[in-house]
Short mmCIF file of C-alpha atoms in Angstrom, two decimals:
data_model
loop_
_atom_site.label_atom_id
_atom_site.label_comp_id
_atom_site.label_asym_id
_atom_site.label_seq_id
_atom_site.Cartn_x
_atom_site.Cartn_y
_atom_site.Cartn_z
CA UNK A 134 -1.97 -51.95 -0.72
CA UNK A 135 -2.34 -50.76 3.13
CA UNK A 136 -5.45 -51.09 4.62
CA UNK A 137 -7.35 -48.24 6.00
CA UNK A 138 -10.85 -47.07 7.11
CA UNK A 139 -10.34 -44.11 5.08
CA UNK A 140 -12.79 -43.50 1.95
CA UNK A 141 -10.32 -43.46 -1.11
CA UNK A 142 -11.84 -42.55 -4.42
CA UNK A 143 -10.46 -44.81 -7.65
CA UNK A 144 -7.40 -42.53 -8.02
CA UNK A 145 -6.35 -42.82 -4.78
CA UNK A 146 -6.90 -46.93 -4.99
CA UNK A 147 -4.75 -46.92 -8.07
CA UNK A 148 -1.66 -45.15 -6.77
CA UNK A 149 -1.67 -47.03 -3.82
CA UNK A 150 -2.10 -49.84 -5.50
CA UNK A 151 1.73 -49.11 -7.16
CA UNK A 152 0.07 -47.85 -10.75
CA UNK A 153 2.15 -44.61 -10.41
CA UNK A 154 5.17 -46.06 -8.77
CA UNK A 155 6.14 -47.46 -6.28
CA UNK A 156 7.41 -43.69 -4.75
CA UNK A 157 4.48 -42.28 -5.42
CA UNK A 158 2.29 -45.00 -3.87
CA UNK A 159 4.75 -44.63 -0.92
CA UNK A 160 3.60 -40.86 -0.69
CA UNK A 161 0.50 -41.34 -0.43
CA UNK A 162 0.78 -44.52 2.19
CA UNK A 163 2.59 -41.69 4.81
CA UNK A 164 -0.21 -39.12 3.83
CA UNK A 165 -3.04 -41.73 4.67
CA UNK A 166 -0.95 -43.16 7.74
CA UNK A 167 -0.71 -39.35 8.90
CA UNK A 168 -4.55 -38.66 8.50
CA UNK A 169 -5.45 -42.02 10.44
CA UNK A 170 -3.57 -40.52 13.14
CA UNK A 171 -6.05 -37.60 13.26
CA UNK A 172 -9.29 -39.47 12.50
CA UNK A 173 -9.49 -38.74 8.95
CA UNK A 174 -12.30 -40.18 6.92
CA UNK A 175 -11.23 -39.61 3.36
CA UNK A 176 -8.34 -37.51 1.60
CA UNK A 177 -9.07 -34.04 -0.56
CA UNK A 178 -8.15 -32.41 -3.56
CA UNK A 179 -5.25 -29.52 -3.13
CA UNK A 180 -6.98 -26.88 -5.03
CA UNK A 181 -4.30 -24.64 -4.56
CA UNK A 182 -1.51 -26.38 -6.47
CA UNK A 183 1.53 -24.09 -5.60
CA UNK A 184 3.46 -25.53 -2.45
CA UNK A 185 4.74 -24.29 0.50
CA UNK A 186 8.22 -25.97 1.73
CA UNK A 187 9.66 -25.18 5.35
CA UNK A 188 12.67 -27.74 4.81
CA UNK A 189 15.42 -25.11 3.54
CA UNK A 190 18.49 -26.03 4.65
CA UNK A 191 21.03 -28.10 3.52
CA UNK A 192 22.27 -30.07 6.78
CA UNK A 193 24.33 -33.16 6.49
CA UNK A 194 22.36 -34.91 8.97
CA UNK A 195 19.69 -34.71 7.28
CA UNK A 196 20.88 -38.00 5.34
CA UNK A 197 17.09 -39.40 5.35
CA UNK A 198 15.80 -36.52 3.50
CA UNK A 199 18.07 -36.27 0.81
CA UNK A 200 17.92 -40.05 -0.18
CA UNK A 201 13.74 -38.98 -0.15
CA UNK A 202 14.56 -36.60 -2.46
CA UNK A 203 16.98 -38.63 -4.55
CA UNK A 204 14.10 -40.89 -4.88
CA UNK A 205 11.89 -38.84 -5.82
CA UNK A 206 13.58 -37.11 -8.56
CA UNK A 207 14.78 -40.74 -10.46
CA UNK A 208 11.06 -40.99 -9.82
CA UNK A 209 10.74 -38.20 -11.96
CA UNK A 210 7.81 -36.84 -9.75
CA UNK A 211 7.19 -33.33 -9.47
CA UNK A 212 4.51 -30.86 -7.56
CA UNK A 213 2.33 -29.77 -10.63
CA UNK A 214 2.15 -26.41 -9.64
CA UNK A 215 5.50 -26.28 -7.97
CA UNK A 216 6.90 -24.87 -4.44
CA UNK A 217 8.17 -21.82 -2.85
CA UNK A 218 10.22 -23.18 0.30
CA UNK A 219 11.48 -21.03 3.34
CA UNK A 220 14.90 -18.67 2.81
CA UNK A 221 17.92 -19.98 2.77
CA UNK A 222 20.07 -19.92 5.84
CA UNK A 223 23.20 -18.09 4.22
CA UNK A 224 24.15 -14.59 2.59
CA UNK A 225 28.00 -13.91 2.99
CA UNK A 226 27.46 -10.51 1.10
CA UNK A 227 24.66 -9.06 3.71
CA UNK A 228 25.58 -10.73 6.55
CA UNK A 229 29.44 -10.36 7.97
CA UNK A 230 30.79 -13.95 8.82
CA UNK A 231 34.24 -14.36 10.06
CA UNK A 232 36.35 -17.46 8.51
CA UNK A 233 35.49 -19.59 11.35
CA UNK A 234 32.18 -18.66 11.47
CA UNK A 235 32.37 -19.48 7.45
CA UNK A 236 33.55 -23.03 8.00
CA UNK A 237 31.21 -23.91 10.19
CA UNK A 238 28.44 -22.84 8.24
CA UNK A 239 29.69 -24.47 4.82
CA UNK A 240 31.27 -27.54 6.07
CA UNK A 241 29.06 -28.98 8.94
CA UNK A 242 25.68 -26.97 9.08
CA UNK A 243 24.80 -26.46 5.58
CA UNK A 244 27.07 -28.71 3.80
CA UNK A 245 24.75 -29.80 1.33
CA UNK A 246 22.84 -26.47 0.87
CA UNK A 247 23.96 -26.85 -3.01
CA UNK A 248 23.40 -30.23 -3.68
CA UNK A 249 20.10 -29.96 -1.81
CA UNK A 250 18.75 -27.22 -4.10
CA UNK A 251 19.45 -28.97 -7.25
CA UNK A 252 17.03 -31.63 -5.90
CA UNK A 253 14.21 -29.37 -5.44
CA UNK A 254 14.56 -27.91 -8.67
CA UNK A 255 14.35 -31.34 -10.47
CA UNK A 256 10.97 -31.80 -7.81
CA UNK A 257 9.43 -28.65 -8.96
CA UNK A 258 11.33 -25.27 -6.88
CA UNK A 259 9.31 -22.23 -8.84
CA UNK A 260 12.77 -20.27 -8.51
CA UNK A 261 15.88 -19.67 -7.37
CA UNK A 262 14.54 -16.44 -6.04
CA UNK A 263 11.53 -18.84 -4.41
CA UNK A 264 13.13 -18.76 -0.65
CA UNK A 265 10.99 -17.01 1.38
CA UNK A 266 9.14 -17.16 4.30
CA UNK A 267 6.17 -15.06 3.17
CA UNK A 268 5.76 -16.63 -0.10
CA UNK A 269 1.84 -15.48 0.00
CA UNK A 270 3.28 -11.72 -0.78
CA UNK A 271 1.63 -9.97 -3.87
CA UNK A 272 5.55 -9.64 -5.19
CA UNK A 273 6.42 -13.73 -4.37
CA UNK A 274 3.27 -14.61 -6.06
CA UNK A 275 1.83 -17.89 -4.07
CA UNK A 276 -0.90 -16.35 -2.59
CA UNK A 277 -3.96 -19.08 -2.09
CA UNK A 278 -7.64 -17.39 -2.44
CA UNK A 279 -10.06 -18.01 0.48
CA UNK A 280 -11.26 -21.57 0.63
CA UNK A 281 -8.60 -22.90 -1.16
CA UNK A 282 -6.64 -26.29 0.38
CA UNK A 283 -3.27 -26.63 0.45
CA UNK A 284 -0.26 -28.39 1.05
CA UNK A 285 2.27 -26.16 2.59
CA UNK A 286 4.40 -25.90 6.38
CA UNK A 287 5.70 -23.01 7.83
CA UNK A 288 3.74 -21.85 10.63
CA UNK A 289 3.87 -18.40 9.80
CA UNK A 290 2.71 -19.08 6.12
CA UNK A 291 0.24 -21.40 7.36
CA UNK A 292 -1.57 -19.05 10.06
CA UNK A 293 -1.78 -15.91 7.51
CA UNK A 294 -2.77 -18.49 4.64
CA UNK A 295 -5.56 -19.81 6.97
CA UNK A 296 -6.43 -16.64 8.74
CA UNK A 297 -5.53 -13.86 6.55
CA UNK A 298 -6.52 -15.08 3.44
CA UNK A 299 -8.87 -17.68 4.46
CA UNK A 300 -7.38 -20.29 2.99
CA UNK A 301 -7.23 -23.83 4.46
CA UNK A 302 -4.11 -25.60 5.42
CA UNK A 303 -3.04 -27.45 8.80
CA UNK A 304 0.39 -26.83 10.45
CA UNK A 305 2.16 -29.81 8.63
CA UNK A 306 5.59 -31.01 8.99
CA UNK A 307 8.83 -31.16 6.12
CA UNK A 308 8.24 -33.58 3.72
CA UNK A 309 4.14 -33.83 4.31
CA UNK A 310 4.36 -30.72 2.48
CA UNK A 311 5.96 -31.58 -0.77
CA UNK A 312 4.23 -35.16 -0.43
CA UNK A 313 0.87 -33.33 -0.65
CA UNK A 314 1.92 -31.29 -3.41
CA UNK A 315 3.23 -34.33 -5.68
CA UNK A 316 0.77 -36.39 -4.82
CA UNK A 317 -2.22 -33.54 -5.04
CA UNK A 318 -4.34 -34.84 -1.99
CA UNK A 319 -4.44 -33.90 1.87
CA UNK A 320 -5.94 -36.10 4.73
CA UNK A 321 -9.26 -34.18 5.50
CA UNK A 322 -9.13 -33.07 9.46
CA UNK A 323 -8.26 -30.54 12.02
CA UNK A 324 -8.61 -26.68 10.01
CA UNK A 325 -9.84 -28.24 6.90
CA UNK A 326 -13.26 -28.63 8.65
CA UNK A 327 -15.56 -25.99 9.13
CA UNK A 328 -16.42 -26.85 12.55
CA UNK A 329 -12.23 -26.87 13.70
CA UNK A 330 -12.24 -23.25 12.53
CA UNK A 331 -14.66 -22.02 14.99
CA UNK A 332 -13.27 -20.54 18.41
CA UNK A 333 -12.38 -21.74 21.57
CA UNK A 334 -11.11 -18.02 22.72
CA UNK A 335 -13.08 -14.67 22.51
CA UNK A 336 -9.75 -12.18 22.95
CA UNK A 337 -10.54 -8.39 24.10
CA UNK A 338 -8.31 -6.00 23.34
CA UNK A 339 -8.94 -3.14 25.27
CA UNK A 340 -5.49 -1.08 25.00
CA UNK A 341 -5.15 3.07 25.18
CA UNK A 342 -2.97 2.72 21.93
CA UNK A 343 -2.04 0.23 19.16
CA UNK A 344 -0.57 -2.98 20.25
CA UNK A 345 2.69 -4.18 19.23
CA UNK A 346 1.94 -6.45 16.80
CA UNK A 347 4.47 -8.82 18.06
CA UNK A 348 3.93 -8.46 21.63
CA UNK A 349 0.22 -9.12 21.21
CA UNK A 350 0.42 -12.44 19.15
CA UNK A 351 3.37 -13.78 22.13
CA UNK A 352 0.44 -13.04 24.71
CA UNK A 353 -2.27 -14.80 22.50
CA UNK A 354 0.38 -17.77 21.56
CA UNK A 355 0.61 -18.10 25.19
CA UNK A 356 -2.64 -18.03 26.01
CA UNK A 357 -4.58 -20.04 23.80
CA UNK A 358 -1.55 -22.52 22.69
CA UNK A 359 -3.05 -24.17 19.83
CA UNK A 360 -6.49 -23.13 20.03
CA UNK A 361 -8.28 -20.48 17.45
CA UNK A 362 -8.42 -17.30 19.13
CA UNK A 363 -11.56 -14.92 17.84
CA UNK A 364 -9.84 -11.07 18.71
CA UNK A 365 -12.23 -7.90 19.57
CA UNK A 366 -11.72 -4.54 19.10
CA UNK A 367 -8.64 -5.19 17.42
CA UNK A 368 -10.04 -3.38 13.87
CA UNK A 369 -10.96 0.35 16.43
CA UNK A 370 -6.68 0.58 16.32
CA UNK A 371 -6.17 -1.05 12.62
CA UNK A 372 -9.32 -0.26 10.62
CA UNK A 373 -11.26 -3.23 8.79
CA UNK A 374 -9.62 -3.58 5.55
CA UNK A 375 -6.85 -5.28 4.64
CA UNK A 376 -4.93 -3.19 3.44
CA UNK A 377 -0.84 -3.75 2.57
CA UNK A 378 0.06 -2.39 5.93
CA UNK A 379 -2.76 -4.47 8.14
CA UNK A 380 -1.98 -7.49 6.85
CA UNK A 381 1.83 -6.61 7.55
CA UNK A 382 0.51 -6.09 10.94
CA UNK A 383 -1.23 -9.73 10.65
CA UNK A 384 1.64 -11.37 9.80
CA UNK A 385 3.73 -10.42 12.32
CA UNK A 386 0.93 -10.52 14.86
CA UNK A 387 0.04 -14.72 13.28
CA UNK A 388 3.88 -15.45 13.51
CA UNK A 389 4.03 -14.40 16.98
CA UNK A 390 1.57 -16.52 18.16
CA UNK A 391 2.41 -19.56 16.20
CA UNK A 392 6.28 -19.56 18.06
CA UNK A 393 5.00 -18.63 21.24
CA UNK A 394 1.80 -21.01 21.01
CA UNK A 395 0.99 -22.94 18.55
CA UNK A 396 -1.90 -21.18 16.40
CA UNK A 397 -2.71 -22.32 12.91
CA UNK A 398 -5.95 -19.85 12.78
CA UNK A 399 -6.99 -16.57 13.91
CA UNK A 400 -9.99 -14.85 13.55
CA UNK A 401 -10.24 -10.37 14.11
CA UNK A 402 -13.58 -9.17 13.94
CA UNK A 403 -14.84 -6.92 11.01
CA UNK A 404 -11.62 -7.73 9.40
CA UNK A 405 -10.24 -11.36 8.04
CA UNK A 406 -12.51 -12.81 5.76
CA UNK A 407 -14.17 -15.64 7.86
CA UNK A 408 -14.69 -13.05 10.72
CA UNK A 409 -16.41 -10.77 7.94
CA UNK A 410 -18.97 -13.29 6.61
CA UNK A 411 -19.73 -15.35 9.76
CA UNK A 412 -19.28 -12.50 12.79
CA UNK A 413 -19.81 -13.90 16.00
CA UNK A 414 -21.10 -17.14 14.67
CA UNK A 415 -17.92 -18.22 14.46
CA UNK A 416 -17.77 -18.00 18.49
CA UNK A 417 -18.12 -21.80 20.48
CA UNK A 418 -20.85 -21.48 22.75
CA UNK A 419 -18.72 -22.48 25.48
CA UNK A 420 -15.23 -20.00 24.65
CA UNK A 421 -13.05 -18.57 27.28
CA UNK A 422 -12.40 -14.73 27.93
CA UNK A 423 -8.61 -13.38 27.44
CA UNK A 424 -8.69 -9.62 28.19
CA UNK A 425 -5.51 -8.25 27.04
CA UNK A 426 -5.12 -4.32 28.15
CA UNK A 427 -1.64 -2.31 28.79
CA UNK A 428 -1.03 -3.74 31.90
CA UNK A 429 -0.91 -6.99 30.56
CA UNK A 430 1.13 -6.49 27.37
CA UNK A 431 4.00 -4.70 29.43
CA UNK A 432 3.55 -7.95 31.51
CA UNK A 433 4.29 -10.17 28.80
CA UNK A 434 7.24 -8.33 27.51
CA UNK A 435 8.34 -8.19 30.90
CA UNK A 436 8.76 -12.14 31.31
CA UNK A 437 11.32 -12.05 28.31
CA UNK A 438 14.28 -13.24 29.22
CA UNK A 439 18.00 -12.17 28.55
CA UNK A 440 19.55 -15.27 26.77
CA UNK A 441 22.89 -13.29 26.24
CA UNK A 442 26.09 -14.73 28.02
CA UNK A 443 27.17 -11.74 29.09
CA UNK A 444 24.13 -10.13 29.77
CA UNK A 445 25.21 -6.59 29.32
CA UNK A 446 27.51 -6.67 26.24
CA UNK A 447 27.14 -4.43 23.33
CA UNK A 448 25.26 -4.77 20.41
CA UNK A 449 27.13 -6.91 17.71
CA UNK A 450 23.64 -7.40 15.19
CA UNK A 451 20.30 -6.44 14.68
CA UNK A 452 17.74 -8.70 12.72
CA UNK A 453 14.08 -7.01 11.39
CA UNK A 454 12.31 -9.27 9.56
CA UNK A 455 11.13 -12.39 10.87
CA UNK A 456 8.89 -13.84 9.07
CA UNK A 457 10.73 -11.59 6.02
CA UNK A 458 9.51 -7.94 5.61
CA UNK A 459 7.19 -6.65 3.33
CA UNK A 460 7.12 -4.14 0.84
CA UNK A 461 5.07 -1.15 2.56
CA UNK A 462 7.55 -2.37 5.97
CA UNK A 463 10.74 -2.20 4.09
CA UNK A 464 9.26 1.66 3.23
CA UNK A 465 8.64 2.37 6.56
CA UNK A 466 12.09 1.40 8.01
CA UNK A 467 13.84 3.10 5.39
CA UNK A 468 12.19 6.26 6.72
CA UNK A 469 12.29 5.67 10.25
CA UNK A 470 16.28 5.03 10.60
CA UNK A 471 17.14 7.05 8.19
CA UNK A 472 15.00 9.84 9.30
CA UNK A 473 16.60 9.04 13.23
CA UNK A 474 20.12 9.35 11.70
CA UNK A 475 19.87 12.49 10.23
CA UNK A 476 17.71 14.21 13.32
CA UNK A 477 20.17 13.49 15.63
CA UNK A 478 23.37 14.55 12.71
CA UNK A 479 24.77 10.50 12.94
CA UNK A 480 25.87 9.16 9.49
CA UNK A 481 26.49 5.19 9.80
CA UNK A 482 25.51 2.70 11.95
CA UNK A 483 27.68 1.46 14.61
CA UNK A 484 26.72 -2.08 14.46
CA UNK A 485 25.25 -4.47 11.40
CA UNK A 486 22.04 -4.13 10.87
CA UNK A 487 19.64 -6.13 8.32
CA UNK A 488 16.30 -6.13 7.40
CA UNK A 489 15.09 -9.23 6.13
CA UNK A 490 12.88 -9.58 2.95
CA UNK A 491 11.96 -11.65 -0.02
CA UNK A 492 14.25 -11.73 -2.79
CA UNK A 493 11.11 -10.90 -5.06
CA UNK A 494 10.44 -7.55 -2.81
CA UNK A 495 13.86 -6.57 -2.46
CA UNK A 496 13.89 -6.66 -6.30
CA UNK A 497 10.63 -4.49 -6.33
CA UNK A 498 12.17 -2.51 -3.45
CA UNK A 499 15.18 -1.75 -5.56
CA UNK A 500 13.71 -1.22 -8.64
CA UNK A 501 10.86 1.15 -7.48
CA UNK A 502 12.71 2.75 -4.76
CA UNK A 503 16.52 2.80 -5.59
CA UNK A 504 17.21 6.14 -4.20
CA UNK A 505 16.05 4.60 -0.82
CA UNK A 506 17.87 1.79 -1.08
CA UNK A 507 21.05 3.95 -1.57
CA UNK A 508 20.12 5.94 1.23
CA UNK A 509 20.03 2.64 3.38
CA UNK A 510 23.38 1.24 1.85
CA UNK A 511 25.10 4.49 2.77
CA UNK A 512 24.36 4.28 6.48
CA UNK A 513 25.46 1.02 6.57
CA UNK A 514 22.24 -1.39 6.31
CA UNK A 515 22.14 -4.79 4.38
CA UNK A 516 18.89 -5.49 2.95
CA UNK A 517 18.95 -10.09 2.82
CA UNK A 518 17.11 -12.83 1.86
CA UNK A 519 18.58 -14.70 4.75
CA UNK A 520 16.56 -16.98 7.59
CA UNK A 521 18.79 -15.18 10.99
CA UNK A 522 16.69 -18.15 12.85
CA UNK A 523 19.05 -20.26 10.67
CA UNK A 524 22.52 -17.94 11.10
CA UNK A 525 21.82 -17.84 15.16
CA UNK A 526 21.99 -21.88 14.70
CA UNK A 527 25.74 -21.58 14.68
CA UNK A 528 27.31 -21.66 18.08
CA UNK A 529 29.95 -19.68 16.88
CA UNK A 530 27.83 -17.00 16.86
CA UNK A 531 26.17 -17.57 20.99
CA UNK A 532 28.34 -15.01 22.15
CA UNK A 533 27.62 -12.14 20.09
CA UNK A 534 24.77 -9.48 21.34
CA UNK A 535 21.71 -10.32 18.85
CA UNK A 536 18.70 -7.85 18.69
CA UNK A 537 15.31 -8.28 17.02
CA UNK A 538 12.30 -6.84 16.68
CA UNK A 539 10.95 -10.59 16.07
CA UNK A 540 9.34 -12.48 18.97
CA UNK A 541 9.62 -15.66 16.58
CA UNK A 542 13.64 -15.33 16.01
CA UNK A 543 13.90 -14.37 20.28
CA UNK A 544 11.54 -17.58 20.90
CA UNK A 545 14.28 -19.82 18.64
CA UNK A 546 17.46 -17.98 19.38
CA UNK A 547 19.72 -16.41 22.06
CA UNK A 548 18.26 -13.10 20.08
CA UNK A 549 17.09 -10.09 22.30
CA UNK A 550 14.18 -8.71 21.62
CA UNK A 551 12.98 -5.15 21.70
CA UNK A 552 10.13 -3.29 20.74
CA UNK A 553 10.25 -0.74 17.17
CA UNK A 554 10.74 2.19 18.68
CA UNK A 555 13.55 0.67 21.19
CA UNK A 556 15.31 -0.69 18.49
CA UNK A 557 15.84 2.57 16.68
CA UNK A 558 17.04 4.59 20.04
CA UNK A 559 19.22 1.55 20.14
CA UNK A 560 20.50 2.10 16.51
CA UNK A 561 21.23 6.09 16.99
CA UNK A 562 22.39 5.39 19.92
CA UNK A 563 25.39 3.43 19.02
CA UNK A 564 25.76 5.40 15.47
CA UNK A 565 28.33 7.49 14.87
#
């Protein structure tokens, strides 16, 4: 047994000790080893027992992780209340690959994409239709209440788990999350504690109009870096319920600034459920001022740069939906392109386009909406499950003109982005 300053109850002592294996009591070793490194003092239940995976992807050189895995399944360990895990980086059906481009996706980046998911099955996968980056959506089903702890990575997931839903998670890495999971404890530090979810920022939004969700989380991200912003006068332009659509709004706005920064926690006054119960209070005596106005949005969209080769080529793609679209979203880009289309007499896209969702909420989408989804098909949109962060890995694909509406794919990729409303002059634009 490994020594450590740590307070372990008898549980803890006794796996540790090797009484649940020798793979489980190397589990919890790393987990300890990882909350020493933070100044932990004792480990804590996961009371929310569904995981969160951000390890998706089948690469070959991932050769540690699948031998992990391997041992872990002759182990015959599994999380209790299983995982959802981050979408999978291929759909030939949505998504138009060449035969090239094909190789190179089956044979050297995801080579073991199959033989990886039959792993995580045996380890405790909910589903097949469990790949997702916004697993915490009512249709996906792992959605933590507020206070909960959990083991989960993805740093979108983890910022709308903490902030959103008030849950309590830090921004772990692969493997820490399934460990956590299996093993049913977390090290006890960083936004676990009450007094690491207080803020360091007071952020004043004092904009003539709405701000773009996505924009405003890059210029928070930025800002504050890994700090916990606290944002005013955010709920005068979104209201102070969260409803389907704000926390759509959330999400993209928490993704944003976890790529371009590195927040796990956000707090909006008169809105998320910390911010509700503790107003101000939550505030550090000593927190810095961000004023964020027009000015200094169209400043931060402005520093974007154009990671295209050729910097004026056309426009092969378009991506919306990363982190993965939700429900009431999916609805609103059905009417707003289809709705452009037919104002301006176009019938079919002139380029791909595909909107990015959960397999759970394109199911919903289909089944509650099908006459939309037709309507979508016809003019030549994909609805997929896919992760494009994972298709623009391929360098096959570096020369091709990528647009989002994602400041978290344009932060990772050679992706474009562009705000809502450019994206759809974009799309009629090019339609025929």
């Amino acid at each position: 047994m490994i020594e450590t300053k740590m307070i372990l109850n008898k549980e803890q002592r006794e796996i540790l000790e090797g009484k649940r294996g020798d793979t489980a009591r190397k589990m919890l070793e790393t987990l300890v080893l990882f909350g020493e490194i933070f100044d932990a003092k004792r480990l804590v239940p996961v009371t929310h027992k569904e995981g969160h995976l951000v390890t998706s992807f089948g690469i070959p050189l991932l050769k540690p992780l699948y031998k992990t895995m391997e041992e872990i399944n002759e182990a015959d360990l599994k999380a209790e209340g299983g995982f959802t895990m981050d979408p999978r980086p291929l759909d030939y059906k949505n998504v138009k690959c060449n035969l090239l481009e094909k190789i190179v996706f089956n044979k050297i980046l995801y080579g073991k994409q199959e033989e990886y998911e039959k792993q995580l099955l045996k380890a405790g996968l909910t589903d097949l239709d469990s790949f997702s980056c916004t697993s915490y959506l009512k249709e996906c089903g792992n959605r933590p209440k507020k206070g909960d702890v959990l083991s989960w990575a993805e740093s979108s997931a983890v910022v709308f788990a903490n902030s959103v839903l008030g849950a309590r998670c830090n921004r772990n890495s692969g493997m820490l999350d399934l460990f956590g999971s299996i093993i049913g404890y977390v090290p006890e530090f960083g936004l676990l504690l009450d007094e690491n979810r207080k803020a360091d920022w007071i952020i004043e939004i004092k904009t003539n109009k709405v701000p773009e969700a996505q924009i405003l989380g890059s210029a928070i991200g930025m800002k504050v870096m890994e700090d916990v912003p606290y944002i005013k006068g955010l709920d005068k332009w979104i209201g102070t319920e969260l409803s389907d659509d704000n926390e759509a709004y959330l999400k993209d706005m928490g993704a944003a600034s976890a790529s371009n920064g590195a927040v796990g926690l956000f707090h909006v006054e008169n809105l998320t459920p910390e911010a509700k119960e503790m107003g101000e209070s939550l505030i550090k005596k000593n927190a810095k001022i961000y004023v964020i106005d027009d000015e200094e949005l169209d400043r931060v969209y402005k520093s974007y740069p154009n990671m295209w080769k050729n910097k004026d080529a056309k426009v092969d793609i378009c991506f919306i939906g990363c982190p993965h679209l939700s429900l009431s979203q999916l609805l609103k880009w059905h009417n707003d392109l289809v709705s452009n289309l037919r104002k301006n007499n176009k019938q079919k896209f002139g380029f791909q386009v595909i909107l990015t969702t959960a397999p759970k909420v394109k199911k919903e989408f289909i089944s509650k909406y099908k006459d939309k989804y037709d309507e979508l098909y016809d003019v030549g949109c994909r609805i997929s499950s896919i992760c494009p962060l994972m298709y623009t890995n391929n360098p096959l694909v570096h020369g091709k003109g990528i647009i989002t509406n994602s400041n978290k794919l344009r932060t990772y990729s050679i992706a474009r982005y562009f705000k809502d409303a450019e994206i759809i002059d974009l799309i009629v634009k090019e339609a025929k």
